[in-house]
mmCIF file of N, CA, C and O in Angstrom:
data_model
loop_
_atom_site.group_PDB
_atom_site.id
_atom_site.type_symbol
_atom_site.label_atom_id
_atom_site.label_comp_id
_atom_site.label_asym_id
_atom_site.label_seq_id
_atom_site.Cartn_x
_atom_site.Cartn_y
_atom_site.Cartn_z
ATOM 1 N N MET A 23 218.104 -39.360 9.804
ATOM 2 C CA MET A 23 216.584 -38.744 9.799
ATOM 3 C C MET A 23 216.417 -38.095 8.477
ATOM 4 O O MET A 23 217.144 -37.502 7.945
ATOM 5 N N ALA A 24 215.149 -38.073 8.150
ATOM 6 C CA ALA A 24 214.557 -37.580 6.965
ATOM 7 C C ALA A 24 213.278 -36.711 7.388
ATOM 8 O O ALA A 24 212.794 -36.745 8.478
ATOM 9 N N VAL A 25 212.890 -35.844 6.489
ATOM 10 C CA VAL A 25 211.747 -35.005 6.719
ATOM 11 C C VAL A 25 210.626 -35.591 5.722
ATOM 12 O O VAL A 25 210.836 -35.796 4.575
ATOM 13 N N PHE A 26 209.480 -35.587 6.438
ATOM 14 C CA PHE A 26 208.227 -36.230 5.632
ATOM 15 C C PHE A 26 207.224 -35.181 5.664
ATOM 16 O O PHE A 26 207.017 -34.590 6.694
ATOM 17 N N LYS A 27 206.566 -34.996 4.558
ATOM 18 C CA LYS A 27 205.393 -34.066 4.454
ATOM 19 C C LYS A 27 204.142 -35.084 4.471
ATOM 20 O O LYS A 27 203.935 -35.932 3.669
ATOM 21 N N VAL A 28 203.281 -34.653 5.482
ATOM 22 C CA VAL A 28 202.019 -35.450 5.694
ATOM 23 C C VAL A 28 200.806 -34.703 5.278
ATOM 24 O O VAL A 28 200.808 -33.609 5.677
ATOM 25 N N PHE A 29 200.132 -35.349 4.344
ATOM 26 C CA PHE A 29 198.844 -34.563 3.822
ATOM 27 C C PHE A 29 197.724 -35.458 4.437
ATOM 28 O O PHE A 29 197.651 -36.557 4.632
ATOM 29 N N TYR A 30 196.772 -34.507 5.042
ATOM 30 C CA TYR A 30 195.783 -35.151 5.927
ATOM 31 C C TYR A 30 194.578 -34.431 6.107
ATOM 32 O O TYR A 30 194.615 -33.141 5.735
ATOM 33 N N GLN A 31 193.441 -35.041 6.526
ATOM 34 C CA GLN A 31 192.334 -34.371 6.862
ATOM 35 C C GLN A 31 192.216 -34.413 8.404
ATOM 36 O O GLN A 31 192.745 -35.242 8.983
ATOM 37 N N GLU A 32 191.675 -33.363 9.052
ATOM 38 C CA GLU A 32 191.783 -33.301 10.528
ATOM 39 C C GLU A 32 190.907 -34.201 11.192
ATOM 40 O O GLU A 32 191.137 -34.415 12.405
ATOM 41 N N ASN A 33 189.938 -34.979 10.577
ATOM 42 C CA ASN A 33 189.038 -35.811 11.254
ATOM 43 C C ASN A 33 189.008 -37.090 10.578
ATOM 44 O O ASN A 33 188.911 -37.130 9.325
ATOM 45 N N LEU A 34 189.113 -38.203 11.200
ATOM 46 C CA LEU A 34 188.988 -39.527 10.553
ATOM 47 C C LEU A 34 187.646 -39.759 9.747
ATOM 48 O O LEU A 34 187.669 -40.432 8.830
ATOM 49 N N THR A 35 186.758 -39.137 10.136
ATOM 50 C CA THR A 35 185.362 -39.274 9.564
ATOM 51 C C THR A 35 185.209 -38.357 8.179
ATOM 52 O O THR A 35 184.271 -38.551 7.459
ATOM 53 N N ASP A 36 186.196 -37.395 7.950
ATOM 54 C CA ASP A 36 186.229 -36.509 6.841
ATOM 55 C C ASP A 36 186.484 -37.127 5.622
ATOM 56 O O ASP A 36 187.528 -38.097 5.596
ATOM 57 N N ARG A 37 185.759 -37.006 4.475
ATOM 58 C CA ARG A 37 186.237 -37.593 3.243
ATOM 59 C C ARG A 37 187.425 -36.812 2.718
ATOM 60 O O ARG A 37 187.700 -35.738 3.109
ATOM 61 N N ILE A 38 188.319 -37.495 2.028
ATOM 62 C CA ILE A 38 189.510 -36.813 1.526
ATOM 63 C C ILE A 38 189.143 -35.958 0.152
ATOM 64 O O ILE A 38 188.589 -36.541 -0.763
ATOM 65 N N ILE A 39 189.286 -34.577 0.455
ATOM 66 C CA ILE A 39 188.913 -33.646 -0.547
ATOM 67 C C ILE A 39 190.089 -32.712 -0.583
ATOM 68 O O ILE A 39 190.532 -32.142 0.464
ATOM 69 N N ARG A 40 190.850 -32.697 -1.770
ATOM 70 C CA ARG A 40 191.989 -31.947 -1.879
ATOM 71 C C ARG A 40 192.042 -30.551 -1.465
ATOM 72 O O ARG A 40 192.836 -30.029 -0.731
ATOM 73 N N GLU A 41 190.735 -29.923 -1.519
ATOM 74 C CA GLU A 41 190.755 -28.569 -1.098
ATOM 75 C C GLU A 41 190.704 -28.260 0.435
ATOM 76 O O GLU A 41 190.923 -27.321 1.032
ATOM 77 N N ASP A 42 190.308 -29.379 1.035
ATOM 78 C CA ASP A 42 190.328 -29.462 2.490
ATOM 79 C C ASP A 42 191.714 -30.065 3.209
ATOM 80 O O ASP A 42 191.692 -30.451 4.216
ATOM 81 N N THR A 43 192.629 -30.476 2.434
ATOM 82 C CA THR A 43 193.817 -31.086 2.836
ATOM 83 C C THR A 43 194.760 -30.110 3.628
ATOM 84 O O THR A 43 194.927 -29.047 3.016
ATOM 85 N N PHE A 44 195.315 -30.672 4.828
ATOM 86 C CA PHE A 44 196.219 -29.815 5.494
ATOM 87 C C PHE A 44 197.586 -30.768 5.348
ATOM 88 O O PHE A 44 197.599 -31.863 5.023
ATOM 89 N N THR A 45 198.576 -29.978 5.676
ATOM 90 C CA THR A 45 200.030 -30.453 5.691
ATOM 91 C C THR A 45 200.789 -30.274 6.757
ATOM 92 O O THR A 45 200.433 -29.302 7.433
ATOM 93 N N LYS A 46 201.547 -31.143 7.390
ATOM 94 C CA LYS A 46 202.522 -30.948 8.305
ATOM 95 C C LYS A 46 203.829 -31.669 7.938
ATOM 96 O O LYS A 46 203.837 -32.699 7.040
ATOM 97 N N TYR A 47 204.893 -31.307 8.540
ATOM 98 C CA TYR A 47 206.252 -31.813 8.359
ATOM 99 C C TYR A 47 206.865 -32.434 9.636
ATOM 100 O O TYR A 47 206.723 -31.781 10.567
ATOM 101 N N PHE A 48 207.259 -33.667 9.437
ATOM 102 C CA PHE A 48 207.748 -34.232 10.500
ATOM 103 C C PHE A 48 209.186 -34.894 10.249
ATOM 104 O O PHE A 48 209.567 -35.413 9.100
ATOM 105 N N GLU A 49 209.993 -34.751 11.220
ATOM 106 C CA GLU A 49 211.431 -35.474 11.071
ATOM 107 C C GLU A 49 211.284 -36.929 11.662
ATOM 108 O O GLU A 49 210.863 -36.938 12.956
ATOM 109 N N ALA A 50 211.663 -37.979 10.995
ATOM 110 C CA ALA A 50 211.582 -39.196 11.442
ATOM 111 C C ALA A 50 212.571 -40.219 10.633
ATOM 112 O O ALA A 50 213.102 -39.717 9.634
ATOM 113 N N GLU A 51 212.755 -41.345 11.005
ATOM 114 C CA GLU A 51 213.525 -42.269 10.343
ATOM 115 C C GLU A 51 212.914 -42.989 9.334
ATOM 116 O O GLU A 51 213.641 -43.260 8.176
ATOM 117 N N SER A 52 211.640 -43.157 9.270
ATOM 118 C CA SER A 52 210.862 -43.653 8.109
ATOM 119 C C SER A 52 209.448 -43.395 8.028
ATOM 120 O O SER A 52 208.969 -42.816 9.039
ATOM 121 N N GLU A 53 208.885 -43.641 6.874
ATOM 122 C CA GLU A 53 207.477 -43.354 6.764
ATOM 123 C C GLU A 53 206.617 -44.167 7.804
ATOM 124 O O GLU A 53 205.674 -43.751 8.133
ATOM 125 N N THR A 54 207.178 -45.368 7.969
ATOM 126 C CA THR A 54 206.537 -46.350 8.932
ATOM 127 C C THR A 54 206.475 -45.781 10.355
ATOM 128 O O THR A 54 205.313 -45.853 11.077
ATOM 129 N N GLU A 55 207.432 -45.038 10.689
ATOM 130 C CA GLU A 55 207.530 -44.493 12.044
ATOM 131 C C GLU A 55 206.580 -43.266 12.067
ATOM 132 O O GLU A 55 205.802 -43.103 13.073
ATOM 133 N N VAL A 56 206.413 -42.559 11.154
ATOM 134 C CA VAL A 56 205.366 -41.404 11.023
ATOM 135 C C VAL A 56 204.083 -41.905 11.220
ATOM 136 O O VAL A 56 203.215 -41.507 11.926
ATOM 137 N N ARG A 57 203.686 -42.983 10.399
ATOM 138 C CA ARG A 57 202.403 -43.557 10.392
ATOM 139 C C ARG A 57 202.181 -44.100 11.806
ATOM 140 O O ARG A 57 200.986 -44.030 12.340
ATOM 141 N N ARG A 58 203.196 -44.643 12.428
ATOM 142 C CA ARG A 58 202.845 -45.346 13.775
ATOM 143 C C ARG A 58 202.680 -44.329 14.920
ATOM 144 O O ARG A 58 201.716 -44.436 15.571
ATOM 145 N N ILE A 59 203.444 -43.195 14.693
ATOM 146 C CA ILE A 59 203.169 -42.183 15.707
ATOM 147 C C ILE A 59 201.917 -41.432 15.521
ATOM 148 O O ILE A 59 201.145 -41.072 16.500
ATOM 149 N N LEU A 60 201.557 -41.177 14.373
ATOM 150 C CA LEU A 60 200.301 -40.530 13.998
ATOM 151 C C LEU A 60 199.101 -41.392 14.159
ATOM 152 O O LEU A 60 197.933 -40.891 13.842
ATOM 153 N N ASN A 61 199.193 -42.705 14.377
ATOM 154 C CA ASN A 61 198.149 -43.634 14.204
ATOM 155 C C ASN A 61 196.949 -43.179 15.273
ATOM 156 O O ASN A 61 195.778 -43.326 14.905
ATOM 157 N N ASP A 62 197.267 -42.704 16.446
ATOM 158 C CA ASP A 62 196.287 -42.193 17.452
ATOM 159 C C ASP A 62 195.934 -40.709 17.291
ATOM 160 O O ASP A 62 195.209 -40.311 18.253
ATOM 161 N N SER A 63 196.303 -40.101 16.278
ATOM 162 C CA SER A 63 196.226 -38.547 16.288
ATOM 163 C C SER A 63 194.774 -38.170 15.898
ATOM 164 O O SER A 63 194.404 -37.059 16.085
ATOM 165 N N GLY A 64 193.978 -39.030 15.286
ATOM 166 C CA GLY A 64 192.605 -38.686 14.825
ATOM 167 C C GLY A 64 192.790 -38.144 13.451
ATOM 168 O O GLY A 64 191.691 -37.871 12.884
ATOM 169 N N TYR A 65 193.953 -37.946 12.761
ATOM 170 C CA TYR A 65 194.102 -37.477 11.478
ATOM 171 C C TYR A 65 193.559 -38.580 10.385
ATOM 172 O O TYR A 65 193.905 -39.741 10.677
ATOM 173 N N ASN A 66 193.086 -38.151 9.409
ATOM 174 C CA ASN A 66 192.738 -39.132 8.142
ATOM 175 C C ASN A 66 193.934 -38.745 7.226
ATOM 176 O O ASN A 66 193.871 -38.021 6.390
ATOM 177 N N ILE A 67 194.973 -39.705 7.363
ATOM 178 C CA ILE A 67 196.197 -39.383 6.564
ATOM 179 C C ILE A 67 195.827 -39.780 4.985
ATOM 180 O O ILE A 67 195.364 -40.979 4.774
ATOM 181 N N GLU A 68 196.034 -38.892 4.131
ATOM 182 C CA GLU A 68 196.059 -38.990 2.773
ATOM 183 C C GLU A 68 197.304 -39.552 2.122
ATOM 184 O O GLU A 68 197.074 -40.537 1.281
ATOM 185 N N PHE A 69 198.395 -39.031 2.563
ATOM 186 C CA PHE A 69 199.585 -39.298 1.766
ATOM 187 C C PHE A 69 200.770 -38.939 2.573
ATOM 188 O O PHE A 69 200.567 -37.851 3.314
ATOM 189 N N ILE A 70 201.809 -39.666 2.586
ATOM 190 C CA ILE A 70 203.041 -39.300 3.300
ATOM 191 C C ILE A 70 204.149 -39.206 2.225
ATOM 192 O O ILE A 70 204.463 -40.277 1.582
ATOM 193 N N GLU A 71 205.051 -38.141 2.273
ATOM 194 C CA GLU A 71 206.043 -38.104 1.229
ATOM 195 C C GLU A 71 207.346 -37.690 1.996
ATOM 196 O O GLU A 71 207.304 -36.742 2.655
ATOM 197 N N GLU A 72 208.438 -38.535 1.460
ATOM 198 C CA GLU A 72 209.697 -38.168 1.972
ATOM 199 C C GLU A 72 210.207 -37.143 1.047
ATOM 200 O O GLU A 72 210.225 -37.251 -0.156
ATOM 201 N N LEU A 73 210.717 -35.933 1.705
ATOM 202 C CA LEU A 73 211.221 -34.914 0.881
ATOM 203 C C LEU A 73 212.678 -35.100 0.546
ATOM 204 O O LEU A 73 213.512 -35.388 1.454
ATOM 205 N N SER A 74 212.954 -34.841 -0.728
ATOM 206 C CA SER A 74 214.392 -34.824 -1.104
ATOM 207 C C SER A 74 215.044 -33.455 -0.565
ATOM 208 O O SER A 74 214.291 -32.555 -0.232
ATOM 209 N N ASP A 75 216.340 -33.317 -0.614
ATOM 210 C CA ASP A 75 217.078 -32.198 -0.201
ATOM 211 C C ASP A 75 216.412 -30.885 -1.104
ATOM 212 O O ASP A 75 216.139 -29.770 -0.452
ATOM 213 N N ALA A 76 216.257 -31.015 -2.402
ATOM 214 C CA ALA A 76 215.795 -29.913 -3.197
ATOM 215 C C ALA A 76 214.407 -29.589 -2.763
ATOM 216 O O ALA A 76 214.027 -28.258 -2.704
ATOM 217 N N HIS A 77 213.418 -30.536 -2.550
ATOM 218 C CA HIS A 77 212.079 -30.318 -2.222
ATOM 219 C C HIS A 77 212.013 -29.542 -0.824
ATOM 220 O O HIS A 77 211.234 -28.676 -0.653
ATOM 221 N N LEU A 78 212.980 -30.091 0.036
ATOM 222 C CA LEU A 78 212.932 -29.441 1.424
ATOM 223 C C LEU A 78 213.378 -27.912 1.293
ATOM 224 O O LEU A 78 212.889 -27.162 2.037
ATOM 225 N N ASN A 79 214.386 -27.825 0.487
ATOM 226 C CA ASN A 79 214.878 -26.332 0.452
ATOM 227 C C ASN A 79 213.723 -25.473 -0.121
ATOM 228 O O ASN A 79 213.381 -24.357 0.125
ATOM 229 N N TYR A 80 213.038 -25.976 -1.090
ATOM 230 C CA TYR A 80 211.915 -25.374 -1.783
ATOM 231 C C TYR A 80 210.743 -25.007 -0.746
ATOM 232 O O TYR A 80 210.382 -23.907 -0.795
ATOM 233 N N GLU A 81 210.505 -25.908 0.052
ATOM 234 C CA GLU A 81 209.374 -25.619 1.069
ATOM 235 C C GLU A 81 209.997 -24.476 2.111
ATOM 236 O O GLU A 81 209.252 -23.713 2.420
ATOM 237 N N LYS A 82 211.221 -24.652 2.423
ATOM 238 C CA LYS A 82 211.762 -23.658 3.362
ATOM 239 C C LYS A 82 211.671 -22.341 2.846
ATOM 240 O O LYS A 82 211.370 -21.209 3.456
ATOM 241 N N GLU A 83 211.922 -22.270 1.538
ATOM 242 C CA GLU A 83 212.042 -20.784 0.901
ATOM 243 C C GLU A 83 210.673 -20.319 0.512
ATOM 244 O O GLU A 83 210.538 -19.006 0.340
ATOM 245 N N ASN A 84 209.775 -21.194 0.340
ATOM 246 C CA ASN A 84 208.474 -20.716 -0.378
ATOM 247 C C ASN A 84 207.256 -20.903 0.500
ATOM 248 O O ASN A 84 206.085 -20.617 0.085
ATOM 249 N N ASN A 85 207.343 -21.607 1.567
ATOM 250 C CA ASN A 85 206.272 -21.811 2.601
ATOM 251 C C ASN A 85 206.385 -21.013 3.900
ATOM 252 O O ASN A 85 207.200 -21.464 4.673
ATOM 253 N N SER A 86 205.582 -19.995 4.042
ATOM 254 C CA SER A 86 205.831 -19.185 5.144
ATOM 255 C C SER A 86 205.421 -19.889 6.633
ATOM 256 O O SER A 86 205.801 -19.550 7.657
ATOM 257 N N GLN A 87 204.649 -20.898 6.388
ATOM 258 C CA GLN A 87 204.095 -21.736 7.495
ATOM 259 C C GLN A 87 204.944 -22.935 7.695
ATOM 260 O O GLN A 87 204.637 -23.783 8.556
ATOM 261 N N PHE A 88 206.217 -23.013 7.103
ATOM 262 C CA PHE A 88 206.982 -24.255 7.196
ATOM 263 C C PHE A 88 207.480 -24.522 8.551
ATOM 264 O O PHE A 88 208.201 -23.521 9.016
ATOM 265 N N LYS A 89 207.359 -25.634 9.024
ATOM 266 C CA LYS A 89 207.880 -25.958 10.510
ATOM 267 C C LYS A 89 207.887 -27.381 10.550
ATOM 268 O O LYS A 89 206.936 -28.216 10.382
ATOM 269 N N VAL A 90 209.157 -28.111 10.956
ATOM 270 C CA VAL A 90 209.273 -29.516 11.082
ATOM 271 C C VAL A 90 209.140 -29.743 12.470
ATOM 272 O O VAL A 90 209.778 -29.076 13.455
ATOM 273 N N GLU A 91 208.118 -30.776 12.653
ATOM 274 C CA GLU A 91 208.032 -31.200 14.077
ATOM 275 C C GLU A 91 208.722 -32.629 14.183
ATOM 276 O O GLU A 91 208.806 -33.356 13.366
ATOM 277 N N ASN A 92 209.275 -32.728 15.380
ATOM 278 C CA ASN A 92 210.045 -33.952 15.690
ATOM 279 C C ASN A 92 209.076 -35.064 16.389
ATOM 280 O O ASN A 92 208.222 -34.691 17.192
ATOM 281 N N LEU A 93 209.118 -36.219 16.010
ATOM 282 C CA LEU A 93 208.328 -37.242 16.636
ATOM 283 C C LEU A 93 208.943 -37.918 17.834
ATOM 284 O O LEU A 93 209.987 -37.944 17.900
#
């Protein structure tokens, strides 16, 4: 399992504007699995990034809102 950081807009009709982008973290087997599960979420997915161990540790230490959701 890996942790993926998902950058998204809350509504499918929203234009992608960096300042309005939200992030969530998901544990999954692959990016494809994340996309499949979030397909019906209503999110306008901008980008999905698999986090390296170093990046994951950085997020844990520097992001007070950090929480990994299981799919």
